[in-house]
CSV table of N, CA and C in Angstrom, one decimal:
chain,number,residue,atom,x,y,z
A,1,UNK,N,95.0,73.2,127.1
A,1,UNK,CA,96.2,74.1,127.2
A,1,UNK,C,97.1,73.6,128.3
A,2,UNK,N,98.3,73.5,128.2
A,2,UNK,CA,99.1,73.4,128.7
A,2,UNK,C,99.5,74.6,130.3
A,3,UNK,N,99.4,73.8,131.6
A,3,UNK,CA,99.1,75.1,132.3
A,3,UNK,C,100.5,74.8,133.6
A,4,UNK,N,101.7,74.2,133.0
A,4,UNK,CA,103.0,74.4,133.5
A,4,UNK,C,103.1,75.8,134.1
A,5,UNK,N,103.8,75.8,135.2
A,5,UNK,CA,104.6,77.0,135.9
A,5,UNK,C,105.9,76.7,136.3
A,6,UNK,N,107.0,77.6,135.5
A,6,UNK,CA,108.3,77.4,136.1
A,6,UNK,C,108.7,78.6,136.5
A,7,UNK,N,109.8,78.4,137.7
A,7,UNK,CA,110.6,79.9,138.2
A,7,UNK,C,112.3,79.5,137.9
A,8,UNK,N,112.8,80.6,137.5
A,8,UNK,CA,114.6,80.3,137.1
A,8,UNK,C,114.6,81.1,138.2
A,9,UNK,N,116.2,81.1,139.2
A,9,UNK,CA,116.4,81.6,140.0
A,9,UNK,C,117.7,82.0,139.9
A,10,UNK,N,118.2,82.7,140.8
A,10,UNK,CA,119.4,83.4,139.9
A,10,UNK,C,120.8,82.8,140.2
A,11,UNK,N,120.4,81.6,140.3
A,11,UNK,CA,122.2,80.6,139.8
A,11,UNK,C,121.5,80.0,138.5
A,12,UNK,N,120.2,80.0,137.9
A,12,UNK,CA,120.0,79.7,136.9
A,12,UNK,C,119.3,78.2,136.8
A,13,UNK,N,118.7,77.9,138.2
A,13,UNK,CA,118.2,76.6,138.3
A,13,UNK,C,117.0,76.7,137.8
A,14,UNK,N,116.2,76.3,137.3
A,14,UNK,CA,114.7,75.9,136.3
A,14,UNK,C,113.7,75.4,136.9
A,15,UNK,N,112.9,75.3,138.0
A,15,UNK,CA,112.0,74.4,138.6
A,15,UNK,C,110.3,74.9,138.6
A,16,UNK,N,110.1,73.3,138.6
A,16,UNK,CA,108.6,73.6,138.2
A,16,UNK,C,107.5,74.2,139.9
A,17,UNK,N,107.3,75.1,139.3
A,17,UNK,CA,105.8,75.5,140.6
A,17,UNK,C,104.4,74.8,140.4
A,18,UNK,N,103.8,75.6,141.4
A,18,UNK,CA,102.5,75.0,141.4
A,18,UNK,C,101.5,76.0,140.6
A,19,UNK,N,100.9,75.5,139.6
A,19,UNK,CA,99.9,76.4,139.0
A,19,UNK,C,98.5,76.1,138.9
A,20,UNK,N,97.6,77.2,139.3
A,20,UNK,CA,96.2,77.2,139.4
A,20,UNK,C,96.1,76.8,138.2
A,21,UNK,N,94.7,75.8,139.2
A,21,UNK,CA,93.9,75.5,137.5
A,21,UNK,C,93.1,76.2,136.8
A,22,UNK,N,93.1,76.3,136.1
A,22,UNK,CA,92.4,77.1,134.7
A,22,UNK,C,91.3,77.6,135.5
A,23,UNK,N,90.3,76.6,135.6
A,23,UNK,CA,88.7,76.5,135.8
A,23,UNK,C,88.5,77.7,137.0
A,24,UNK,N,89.7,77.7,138.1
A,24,UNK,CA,89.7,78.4,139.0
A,24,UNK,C,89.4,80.2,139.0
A,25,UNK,N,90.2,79.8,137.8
A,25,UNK,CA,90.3,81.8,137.3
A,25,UNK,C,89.4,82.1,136.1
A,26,UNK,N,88.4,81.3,135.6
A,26,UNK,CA,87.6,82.0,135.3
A,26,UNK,C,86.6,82.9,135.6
A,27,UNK,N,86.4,84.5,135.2
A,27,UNK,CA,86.0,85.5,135.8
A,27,UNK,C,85.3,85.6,134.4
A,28,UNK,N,84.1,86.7,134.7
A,28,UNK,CA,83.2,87.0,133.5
A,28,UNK,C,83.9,88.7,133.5
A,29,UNK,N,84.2,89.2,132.0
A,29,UNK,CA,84.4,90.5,132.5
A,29,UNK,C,85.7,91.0,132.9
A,30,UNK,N,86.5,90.1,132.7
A,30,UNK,CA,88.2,90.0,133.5
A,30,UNK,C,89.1,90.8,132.2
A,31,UNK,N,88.6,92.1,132.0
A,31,UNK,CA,89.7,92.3,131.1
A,31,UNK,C,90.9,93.3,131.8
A,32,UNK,N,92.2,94.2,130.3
A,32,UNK,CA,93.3,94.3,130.6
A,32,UNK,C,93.3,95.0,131.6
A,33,UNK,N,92.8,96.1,132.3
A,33,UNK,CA,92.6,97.1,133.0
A,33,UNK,C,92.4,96.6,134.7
A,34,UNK,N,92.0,95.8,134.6
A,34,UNK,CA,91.9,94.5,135.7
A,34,UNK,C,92.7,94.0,136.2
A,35,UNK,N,93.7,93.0,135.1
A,35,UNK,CA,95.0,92.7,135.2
A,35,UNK,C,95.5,93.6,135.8
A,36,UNK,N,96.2,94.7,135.3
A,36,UNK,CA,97.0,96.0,135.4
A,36,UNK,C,96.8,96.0,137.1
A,37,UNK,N,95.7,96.6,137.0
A,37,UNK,CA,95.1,97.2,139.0
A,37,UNK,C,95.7,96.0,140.2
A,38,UNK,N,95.0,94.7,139.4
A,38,UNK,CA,95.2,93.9,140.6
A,38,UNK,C,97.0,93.6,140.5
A,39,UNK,N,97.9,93.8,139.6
A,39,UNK,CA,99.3,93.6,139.8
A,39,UNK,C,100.2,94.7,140.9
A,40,UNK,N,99.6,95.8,140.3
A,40,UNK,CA,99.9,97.1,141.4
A,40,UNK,C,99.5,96.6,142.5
A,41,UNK,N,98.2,95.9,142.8
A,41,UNK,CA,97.8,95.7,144.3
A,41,UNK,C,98.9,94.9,144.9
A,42,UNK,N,98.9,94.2,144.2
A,42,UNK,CA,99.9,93.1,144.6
A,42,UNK,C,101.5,93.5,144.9
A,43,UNK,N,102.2,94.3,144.1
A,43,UNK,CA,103.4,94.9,144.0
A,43,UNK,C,103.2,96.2,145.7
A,44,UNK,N,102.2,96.1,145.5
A,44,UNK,CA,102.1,97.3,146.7
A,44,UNK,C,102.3,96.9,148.5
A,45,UNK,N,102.0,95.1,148.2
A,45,UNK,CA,102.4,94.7,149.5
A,45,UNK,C,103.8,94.5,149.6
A,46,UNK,N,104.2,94.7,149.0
A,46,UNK,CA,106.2,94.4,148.9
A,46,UNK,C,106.4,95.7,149.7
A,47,UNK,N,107.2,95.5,150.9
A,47,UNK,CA,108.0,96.6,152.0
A,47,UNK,C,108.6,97.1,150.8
A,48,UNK,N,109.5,96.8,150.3
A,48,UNK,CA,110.4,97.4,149.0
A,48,UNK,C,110.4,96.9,147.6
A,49,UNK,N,111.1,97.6,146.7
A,49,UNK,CA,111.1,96.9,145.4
A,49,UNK,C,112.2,95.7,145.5
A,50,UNK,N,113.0,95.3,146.0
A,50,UNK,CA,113.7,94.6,146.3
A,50,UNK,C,112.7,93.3,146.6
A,51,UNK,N,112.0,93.0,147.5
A,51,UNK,CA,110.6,92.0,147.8
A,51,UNK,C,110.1,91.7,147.0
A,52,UNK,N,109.8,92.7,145.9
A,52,UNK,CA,108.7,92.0,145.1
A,52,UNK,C,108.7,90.8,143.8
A,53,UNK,N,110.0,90.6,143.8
A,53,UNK,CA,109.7,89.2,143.3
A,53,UNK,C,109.4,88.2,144.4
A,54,UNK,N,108.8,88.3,145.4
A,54,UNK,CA,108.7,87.0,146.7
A,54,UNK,C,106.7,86.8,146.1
A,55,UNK,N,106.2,87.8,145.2
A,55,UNK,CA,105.0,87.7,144.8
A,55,UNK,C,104.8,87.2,143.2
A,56,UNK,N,106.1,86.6,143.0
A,56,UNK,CA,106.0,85.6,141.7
A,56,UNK,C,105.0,84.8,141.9
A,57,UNK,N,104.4,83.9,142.6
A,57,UNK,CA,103.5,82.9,142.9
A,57,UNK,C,102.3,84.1,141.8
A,58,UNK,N,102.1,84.5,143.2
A,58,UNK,CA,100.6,85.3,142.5
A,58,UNK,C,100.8,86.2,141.6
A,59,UNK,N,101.6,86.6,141.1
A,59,UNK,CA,101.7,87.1,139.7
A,59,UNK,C,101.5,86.7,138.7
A,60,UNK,N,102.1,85.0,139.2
A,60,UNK,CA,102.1,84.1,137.6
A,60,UNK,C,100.8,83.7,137.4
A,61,UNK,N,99.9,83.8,139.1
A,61,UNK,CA,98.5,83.5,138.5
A,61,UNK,C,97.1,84.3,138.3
A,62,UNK,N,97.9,85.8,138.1
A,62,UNK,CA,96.9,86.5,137.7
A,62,UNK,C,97.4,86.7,136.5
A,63,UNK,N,98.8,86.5,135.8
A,63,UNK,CA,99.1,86.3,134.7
A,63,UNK,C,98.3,85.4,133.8
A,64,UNK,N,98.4,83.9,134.3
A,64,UNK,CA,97.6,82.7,133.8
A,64,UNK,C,95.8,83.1,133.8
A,65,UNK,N,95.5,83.7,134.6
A,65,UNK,CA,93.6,84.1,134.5
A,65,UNK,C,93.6,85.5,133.7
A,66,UNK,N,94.4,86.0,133.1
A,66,UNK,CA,94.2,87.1,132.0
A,66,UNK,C,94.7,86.1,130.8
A,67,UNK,N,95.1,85.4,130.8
A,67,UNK,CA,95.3,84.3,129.6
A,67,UNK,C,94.0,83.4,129.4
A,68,UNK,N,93.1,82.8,130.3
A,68,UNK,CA,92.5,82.1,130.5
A,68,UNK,C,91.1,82.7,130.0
A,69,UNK,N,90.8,84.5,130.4
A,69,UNK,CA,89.9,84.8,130.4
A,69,UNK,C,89.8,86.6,129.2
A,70,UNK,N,90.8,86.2,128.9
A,70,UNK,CA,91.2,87.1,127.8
A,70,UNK,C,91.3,86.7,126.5
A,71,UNK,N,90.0,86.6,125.2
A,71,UNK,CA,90.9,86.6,124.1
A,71,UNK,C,91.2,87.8,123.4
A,72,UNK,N,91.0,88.9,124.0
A,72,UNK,CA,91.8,89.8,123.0
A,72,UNK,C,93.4,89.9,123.1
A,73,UNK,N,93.7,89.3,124.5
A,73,UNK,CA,95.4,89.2,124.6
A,73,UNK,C,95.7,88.2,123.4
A,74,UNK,N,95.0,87.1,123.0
A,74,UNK,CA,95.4,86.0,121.9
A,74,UNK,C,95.8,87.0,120.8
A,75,UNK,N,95.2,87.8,120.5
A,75,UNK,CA,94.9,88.7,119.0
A,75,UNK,C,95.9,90.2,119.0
A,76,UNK,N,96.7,90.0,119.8
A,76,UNK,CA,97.8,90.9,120.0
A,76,UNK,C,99.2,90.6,119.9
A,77,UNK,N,99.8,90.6,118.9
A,77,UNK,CA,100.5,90.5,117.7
A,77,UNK,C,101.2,90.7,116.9
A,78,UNK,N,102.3,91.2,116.5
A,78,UNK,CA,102.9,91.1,115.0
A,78,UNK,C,103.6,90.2,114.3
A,79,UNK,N,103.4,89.9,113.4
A,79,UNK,CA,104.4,89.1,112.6
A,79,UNK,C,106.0,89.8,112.7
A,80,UNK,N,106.9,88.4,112.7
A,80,UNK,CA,108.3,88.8,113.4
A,80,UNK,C,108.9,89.7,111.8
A,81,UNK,N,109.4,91.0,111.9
A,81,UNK,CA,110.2,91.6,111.0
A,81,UNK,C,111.3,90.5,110.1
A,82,UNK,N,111.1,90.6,108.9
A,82,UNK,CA,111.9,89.1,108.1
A,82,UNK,C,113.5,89.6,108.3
A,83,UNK,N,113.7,90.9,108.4
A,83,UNK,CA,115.2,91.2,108.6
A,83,UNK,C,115.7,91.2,110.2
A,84,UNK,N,114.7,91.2,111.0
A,84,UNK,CA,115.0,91.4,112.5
A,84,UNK,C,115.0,89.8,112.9
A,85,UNK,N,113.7,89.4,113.0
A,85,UNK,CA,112.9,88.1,113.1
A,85,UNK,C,112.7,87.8,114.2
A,86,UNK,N,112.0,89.1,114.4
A,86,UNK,CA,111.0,89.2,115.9
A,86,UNK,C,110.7,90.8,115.0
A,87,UNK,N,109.3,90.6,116.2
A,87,UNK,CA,108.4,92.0,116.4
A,87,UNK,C,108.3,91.9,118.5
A,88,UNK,N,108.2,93.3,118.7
A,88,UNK,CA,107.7,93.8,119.8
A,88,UNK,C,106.7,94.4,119.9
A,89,UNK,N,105.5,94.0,120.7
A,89,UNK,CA,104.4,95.0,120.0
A,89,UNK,C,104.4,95.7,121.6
A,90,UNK,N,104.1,96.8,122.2
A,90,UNK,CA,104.0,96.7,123.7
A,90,UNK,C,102.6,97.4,123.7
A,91,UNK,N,101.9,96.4,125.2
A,91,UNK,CA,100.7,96.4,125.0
A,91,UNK,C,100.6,97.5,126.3
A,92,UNK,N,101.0,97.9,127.1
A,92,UNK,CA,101.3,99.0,128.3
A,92,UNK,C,102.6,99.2,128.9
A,93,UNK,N,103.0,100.4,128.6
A,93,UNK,CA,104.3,101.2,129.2
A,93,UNK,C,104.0,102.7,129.5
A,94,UNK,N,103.6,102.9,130.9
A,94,UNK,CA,103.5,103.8,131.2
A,94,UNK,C,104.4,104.3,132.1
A,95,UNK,N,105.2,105.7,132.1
A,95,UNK,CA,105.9,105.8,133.0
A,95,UNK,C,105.5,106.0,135.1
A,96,UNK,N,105.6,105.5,135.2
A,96,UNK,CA,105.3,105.4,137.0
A,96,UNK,C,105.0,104.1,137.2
A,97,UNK,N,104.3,103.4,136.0
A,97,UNK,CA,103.7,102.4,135.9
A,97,UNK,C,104.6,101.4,136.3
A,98,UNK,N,104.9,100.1,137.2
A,98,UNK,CA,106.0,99.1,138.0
A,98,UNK,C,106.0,98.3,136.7
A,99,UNK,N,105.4,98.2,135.5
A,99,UNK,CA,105.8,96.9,134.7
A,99,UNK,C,105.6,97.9,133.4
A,100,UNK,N,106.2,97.2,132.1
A,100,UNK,CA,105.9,96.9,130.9
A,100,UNK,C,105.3,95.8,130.5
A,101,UNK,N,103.8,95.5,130.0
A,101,UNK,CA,103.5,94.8,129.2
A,101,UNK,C,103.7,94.2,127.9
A,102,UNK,N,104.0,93.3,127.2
A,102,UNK,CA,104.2,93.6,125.7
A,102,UNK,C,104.2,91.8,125.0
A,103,UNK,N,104.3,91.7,123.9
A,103,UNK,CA,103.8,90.1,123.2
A,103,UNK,C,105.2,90.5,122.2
A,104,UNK,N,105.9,89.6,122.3
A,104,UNK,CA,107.1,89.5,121.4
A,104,UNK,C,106.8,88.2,120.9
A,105,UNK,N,106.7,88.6,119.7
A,105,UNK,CA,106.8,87.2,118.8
A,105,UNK,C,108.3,87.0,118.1
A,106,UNK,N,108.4,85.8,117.7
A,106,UNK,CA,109.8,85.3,116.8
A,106,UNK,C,109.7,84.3,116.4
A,107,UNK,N,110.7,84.4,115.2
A,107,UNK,CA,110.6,83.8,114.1
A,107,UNK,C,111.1,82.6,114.5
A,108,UNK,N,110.7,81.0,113.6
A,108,UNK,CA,111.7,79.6,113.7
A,108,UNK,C,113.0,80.1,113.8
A,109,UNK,N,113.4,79.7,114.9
A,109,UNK,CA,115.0,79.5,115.2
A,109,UNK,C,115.8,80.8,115.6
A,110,UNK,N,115.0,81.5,115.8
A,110,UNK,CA,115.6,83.2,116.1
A,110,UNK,C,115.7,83.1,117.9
A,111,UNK,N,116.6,83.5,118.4
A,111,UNK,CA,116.9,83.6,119.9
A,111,UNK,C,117.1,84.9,119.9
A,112,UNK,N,116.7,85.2,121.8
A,112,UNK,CA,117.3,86.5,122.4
A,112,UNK,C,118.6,86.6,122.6
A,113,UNK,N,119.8,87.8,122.7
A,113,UNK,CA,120.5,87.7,123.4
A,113,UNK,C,120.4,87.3,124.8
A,114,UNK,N,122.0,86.6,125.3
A,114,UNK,CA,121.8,86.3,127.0
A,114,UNK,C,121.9,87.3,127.4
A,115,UNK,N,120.7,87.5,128.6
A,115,UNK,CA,120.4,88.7,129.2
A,115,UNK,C,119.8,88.3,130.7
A,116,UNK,N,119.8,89.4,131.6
A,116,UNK,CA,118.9,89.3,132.4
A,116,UNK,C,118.1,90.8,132.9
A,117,UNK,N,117.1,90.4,133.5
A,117,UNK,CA,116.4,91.7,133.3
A,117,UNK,C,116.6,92.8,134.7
A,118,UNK,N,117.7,92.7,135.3
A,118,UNK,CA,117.9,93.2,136.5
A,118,UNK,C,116.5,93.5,137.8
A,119,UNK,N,115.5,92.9,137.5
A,119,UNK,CA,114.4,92.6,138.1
A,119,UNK,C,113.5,91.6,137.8
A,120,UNK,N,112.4,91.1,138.4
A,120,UNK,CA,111.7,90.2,138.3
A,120,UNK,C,110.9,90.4,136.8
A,121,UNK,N,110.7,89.2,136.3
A,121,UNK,CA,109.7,89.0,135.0
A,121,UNK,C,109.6,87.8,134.8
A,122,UNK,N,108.3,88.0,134.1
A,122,UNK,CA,107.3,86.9,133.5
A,122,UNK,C,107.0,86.6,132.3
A,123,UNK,N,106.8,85.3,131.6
A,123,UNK,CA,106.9,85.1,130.3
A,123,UNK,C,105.9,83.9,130.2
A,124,UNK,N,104.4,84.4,129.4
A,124,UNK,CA,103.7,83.7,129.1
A,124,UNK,C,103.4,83.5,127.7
A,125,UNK,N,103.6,82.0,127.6
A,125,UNK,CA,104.0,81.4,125.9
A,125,UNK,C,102.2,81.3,125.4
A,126,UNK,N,102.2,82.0,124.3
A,126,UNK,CA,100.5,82.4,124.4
A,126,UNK,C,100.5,81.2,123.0
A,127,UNK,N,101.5,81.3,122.0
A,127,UNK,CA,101.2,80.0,120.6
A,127,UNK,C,102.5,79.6,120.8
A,128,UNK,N,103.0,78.5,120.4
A,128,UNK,CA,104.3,78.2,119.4
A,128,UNK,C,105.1,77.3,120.9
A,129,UNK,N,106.1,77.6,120.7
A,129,UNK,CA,106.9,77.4,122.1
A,129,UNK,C,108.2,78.3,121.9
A,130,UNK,N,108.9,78.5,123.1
A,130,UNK,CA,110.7,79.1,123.4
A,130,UNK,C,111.1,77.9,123.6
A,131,UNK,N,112.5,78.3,123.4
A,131,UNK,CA,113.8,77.5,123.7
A,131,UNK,C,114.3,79.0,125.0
A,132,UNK,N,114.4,78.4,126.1
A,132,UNK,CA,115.1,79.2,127.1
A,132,UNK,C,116.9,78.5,127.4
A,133,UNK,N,117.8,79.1,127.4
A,133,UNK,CA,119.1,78.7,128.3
A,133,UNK,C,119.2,79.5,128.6
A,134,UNK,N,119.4,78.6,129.9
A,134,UNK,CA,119.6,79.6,131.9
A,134,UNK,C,121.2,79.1,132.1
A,135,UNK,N,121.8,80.7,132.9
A,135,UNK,CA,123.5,80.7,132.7
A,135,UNK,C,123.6,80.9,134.2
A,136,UNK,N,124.4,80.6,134.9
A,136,UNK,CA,125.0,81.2,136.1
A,136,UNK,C,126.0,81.6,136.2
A,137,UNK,N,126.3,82.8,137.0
A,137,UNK,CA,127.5,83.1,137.3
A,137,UNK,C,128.5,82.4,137.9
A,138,UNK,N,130.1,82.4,137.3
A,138,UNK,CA,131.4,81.5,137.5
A,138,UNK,C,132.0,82.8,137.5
A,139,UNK,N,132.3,84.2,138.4
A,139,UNK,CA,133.1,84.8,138.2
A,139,UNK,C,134.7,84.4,138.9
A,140,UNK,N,135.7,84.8,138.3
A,140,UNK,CA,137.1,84.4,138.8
A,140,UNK,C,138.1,85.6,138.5
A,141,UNK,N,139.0,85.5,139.0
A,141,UNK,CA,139.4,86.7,139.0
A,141,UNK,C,140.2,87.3,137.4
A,142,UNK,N,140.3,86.2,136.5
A,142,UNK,CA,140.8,86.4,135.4
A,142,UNK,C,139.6,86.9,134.5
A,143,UNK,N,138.5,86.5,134.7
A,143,UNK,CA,137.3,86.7,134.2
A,143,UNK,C,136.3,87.0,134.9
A,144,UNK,N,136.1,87.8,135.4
A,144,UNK,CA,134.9,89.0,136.7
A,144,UNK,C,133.7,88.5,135.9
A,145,UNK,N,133.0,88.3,134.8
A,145,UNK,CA,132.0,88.4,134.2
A,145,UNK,C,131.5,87.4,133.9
A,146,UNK,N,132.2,86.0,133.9
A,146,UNK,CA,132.2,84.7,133.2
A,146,UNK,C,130.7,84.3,133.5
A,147,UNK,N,130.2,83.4,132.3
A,147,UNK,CA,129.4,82.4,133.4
A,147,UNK,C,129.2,81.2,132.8
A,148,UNK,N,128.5,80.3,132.8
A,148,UNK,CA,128.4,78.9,132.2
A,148,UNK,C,127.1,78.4,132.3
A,149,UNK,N,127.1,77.9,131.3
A,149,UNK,CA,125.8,76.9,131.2
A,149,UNK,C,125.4,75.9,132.0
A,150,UNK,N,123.9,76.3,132.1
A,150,UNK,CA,123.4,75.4,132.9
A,150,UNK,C,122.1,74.6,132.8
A,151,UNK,N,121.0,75.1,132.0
A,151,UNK,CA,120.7,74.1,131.1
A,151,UNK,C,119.7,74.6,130.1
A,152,UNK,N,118.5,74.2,129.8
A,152,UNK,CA,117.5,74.7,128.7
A,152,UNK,C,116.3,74.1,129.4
A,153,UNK,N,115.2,74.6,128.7
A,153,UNK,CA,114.0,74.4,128.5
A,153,UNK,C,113.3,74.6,127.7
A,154,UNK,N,112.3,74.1,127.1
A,154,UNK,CA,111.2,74.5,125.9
A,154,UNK,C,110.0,74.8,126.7
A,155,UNK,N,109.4,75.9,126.7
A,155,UNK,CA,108.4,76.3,127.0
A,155,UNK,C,107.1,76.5,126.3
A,156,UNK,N,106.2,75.9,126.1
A,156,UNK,CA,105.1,75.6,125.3
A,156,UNK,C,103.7,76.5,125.7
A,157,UNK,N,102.8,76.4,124.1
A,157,UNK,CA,101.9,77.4,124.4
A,157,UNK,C,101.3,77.0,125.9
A,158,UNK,N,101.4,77.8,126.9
A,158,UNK,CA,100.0,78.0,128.0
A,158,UNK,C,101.0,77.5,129.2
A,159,UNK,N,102.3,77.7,129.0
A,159,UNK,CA,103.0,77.6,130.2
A,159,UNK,C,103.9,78.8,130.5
A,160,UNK,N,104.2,79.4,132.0
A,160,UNK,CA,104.6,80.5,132.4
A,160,UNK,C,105.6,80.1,132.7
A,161,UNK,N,106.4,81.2,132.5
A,161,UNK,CA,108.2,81.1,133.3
A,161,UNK,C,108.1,82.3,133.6
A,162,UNK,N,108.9,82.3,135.2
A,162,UNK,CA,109.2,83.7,135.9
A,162,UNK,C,110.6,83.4,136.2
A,163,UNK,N,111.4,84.8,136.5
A,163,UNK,CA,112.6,84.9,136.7
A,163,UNK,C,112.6,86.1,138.2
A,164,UNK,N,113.8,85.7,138.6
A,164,UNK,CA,114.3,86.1,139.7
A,164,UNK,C,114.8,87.3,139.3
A,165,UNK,N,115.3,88.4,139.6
A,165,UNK,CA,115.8,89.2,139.3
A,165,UNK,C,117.3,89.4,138.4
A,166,UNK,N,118.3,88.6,139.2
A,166,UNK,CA,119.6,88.4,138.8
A,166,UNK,C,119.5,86.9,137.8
A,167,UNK,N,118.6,86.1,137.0
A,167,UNK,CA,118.4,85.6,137.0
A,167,UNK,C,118.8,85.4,134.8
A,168,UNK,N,119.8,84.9,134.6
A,168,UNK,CA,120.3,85.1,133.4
A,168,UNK,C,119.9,83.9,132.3
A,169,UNK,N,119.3,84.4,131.1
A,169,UNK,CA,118.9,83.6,130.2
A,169,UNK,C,118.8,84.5,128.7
């Protein structure tokens, strides 16, 4: 498996991190409930919610050791809707709860809108690969909103991308 780690940041730059090796995070016993606890632990040392993207590092690699040591995350699922061409399945959203869980699949050649998630997120390619383009802001005063391309990436099964907050793709 492919065990890349990238962070976009929010002018839209793409750079590769350092990611634990596999072997490291295997745990006997490491299921979703586990994940979940130890994220909150981690979100809990952030002074504010504003900080806690500075715990991307360790997120991406308790992200990567519930990949590693999880196959029921593999078997979580839908086939993409033929008229939509994607499915969303969400795997935990609870309210109080600091994240949404969830496995979005999509179809050959189907893209997200450009978006950004006004907070930090993570995206683990579990089969297949993404095509990501990362945009930065060019605001001017004729155009307050503008922004421009700045480049792409393919993201392949067993590699993580995390984003900055402000962080547009």
């Amino acid at each position: 498996m492919n065990v890349k780690d990238w962070l976009v940041n929010d002018d839209g730059i793409c750079a590769a991190r350092p990611s634990a090796r596999e072997w490291d995070l295997i745990r006997d016993h490491y299921y979703f409930h586990r994940f979940l606890t130890e994220i909150v632990d981690l979100l809990d040392q952030a002074a504010h919610e504003t900080e806690e993207w500075d715990f991307l590092p360790q997120i991406r690699m308790k992200v990567r050791q519930l990949m590693t040591n999880s196959y029921w995350l593999h078997t979580q699922y839908l086939e993409p809707d033929p008229k939509l061409g994607f499915a969303i399945l969400p795997l935990y959203d609870e309210i109080g709860y600091p994240l949404t869980v969830q496995t979005v699949t999509f179809a050959p050649g189907v893209t997200s809108p450009i978006h950004n998630h006004g907070t930090w997120g993570v995206v683990a390619v579990l089969k297949g690969e993404e095509q990501h383009t990362f945009w930065q802001r060019t605001p001017n005063p004729d155009f307050p909103d503008q922004i421009q391309l700045v480049g792409t990436k393919i993201v392949t099964a067993g590699e993580i991308i995390s984003f900055t907050p402000q962080a547009i793709h």
